[in-house]
């Protein structure tokens, strides 16, 4: 039996992806019907779910189900800087980076590297 070509394999993959998408749509319709039935049975509104902290995806962003992220998380200001290589910075959170550990092992203190 001859080894399939790239184009043949690509065509097979596209056909399988189309089949998978069709099955997904059918399963989503079934699950959506079950979820709607439960929501109606317990008289749960979208506002109730949002109030409980659940996040939902908009149509253009894809699935994002589960508890919503807490606000206020994000970028942390850098607290320490390597004097020999200013591109080496550390926020002070988590495990200390190798450059900082090298200084600490040599007897320096973290306070010596504070960004002013």
XYZ file of C-alpha atoms in Angstrom:
116
model
C 0.000 0.000 0.000
C 1.381 3.392 -0.966
C 2.076 6.010 1.625
C -0.592 8.791 1.498
C 0.535 12.211 0.301
C 0.353 15.388 2.339
C -2.564 16.639 0.242
C -4.490 13.395 0.776
C -3.914 13.518 4.528
C -4.897 17.192 4.613
C -8.149 16.405 2.765
C -8.889 13.577 5.216
C -8.227 15.887 8.163
C -10.536 18.569 6.758
C -13.274 15.989 6.229
C -12.877 14.725 9.818
C -12.934 18.296 11.174
C -16.180 18.965 9.295
C -17.678 15.766 10.735
C -16.491 16.682 14.223
C -18.028 20.155 13.952
C -21.349 18.672 12.870
C -21.357 16.228 15.822
C -20.372 19.078 18.154
C -23.310 21.194 16.955
C -25.694 18.299 17.556
C -24.296 17.670 21.040
C -24.371 21.379 21.918
C -28.033 21.529 20.915
C -28.793 18.559 23.157
C -26.857 19.960 26.126
C -28.402 23.414 25.666
C -31.855 21.852 25.783
C -30.997 20.036 29.047
C -29.507 23.185 30.604
C -32.521 25.272 29.605
C -34.830 22.687 31.163
C -32.904 22.820 34.472
C -32.819 26.627 34.451
C -36.583 26.701 33.947
C -37.187 23.980 36.527
C -35.306 25.900 39.231
C -36.310 29.339 37.919
C -32.681 30.421 37.550
C -31.994 33.533 35.500
C -28.787 34.702 33.863
C -28.666 37.466 36.472
C -28.770 34.784 39.216
C -25.794 33.027 37.649
C -23.826 36.260 37.269
C -24.625 37.208 40.871
C -23.221 33.836 41.949
C -19.944 34.767 40.239
C -20.118 32.696 37.070
C -18.560 34.101 33.899
C -19.865 33.432 30.404
C -18.245 33.855 27.035
C -19.597 36.169 24.415
C -20.135 34.642 20.997
C -16.813 35.897 19.663
C -14.481 34.839 22.482
C -15.185 31.133 22.885
C -15.949 29.123 26.018
C -15.230 30.666 29.414
C -17.391 28.870 31.894
C -16.887 28.616 35.622
C -16.181 31.095 38.360
C -15.274 34.592 37.231
C -11.758 35.840 37.927
C -11.354 38.259 40.756
C -10.633 41.774 39.642
C -7.466 43.468 40.776
C -5.114 40.753 39.635
C -2.588 41.746 37.061
C 0.748 43.443 36.707
C 2.949 43.799 39.770
C 5.547 46.551 39.958
C 9.170 45.483 39.970
C 10.827 45.895 43.361
C 14.425 44.724 42.822
C 16.960 45.325 40.035
C 20.354 43.785 39.258
C 22.938 46.620 39.253
C 25.161 44.742 36.772
C 22.326 44.040 34.329
C 19.359 46.439 34.695
C 17.172 44.222 32.506
C 17.142 41.713 35.392
C 14.236 42.741 37.606
C 12.155 40.939 40.198
C 8.847 41.801 41.841
C 9.793 40.129 45.105
C 7.068 37.534 44.693
C 7.697 33.851 44.279
C 11.058 32.153 44.190
C 13.985 34.525 43.854
C 15.611 34.516 40.414
C 19.072 33.069 39.861
C 20.748 36.480 39.645
C 19.294 37.461 43.044
C 20.154 34.105 44.599
C 23.759 34.508 43.463
C 23.997 37.826 45.311
C 22.285 36.426 48.408
C 24.673 33.459 48.474
C 27.559 35.956 48.320
C 26.296 37.652 51.493
C 24.363 40.581 50.007
C 20.880 41.559 51.240
C 17.751 41.960 49.159
C 17.443 45.540 50.379
C 20.669 46.359 48.493
C 18.799 45.895 45.209
C 15.613 47.870 45.877
C 14.479 50.062 42.994
C 14.324 53.657 44.174
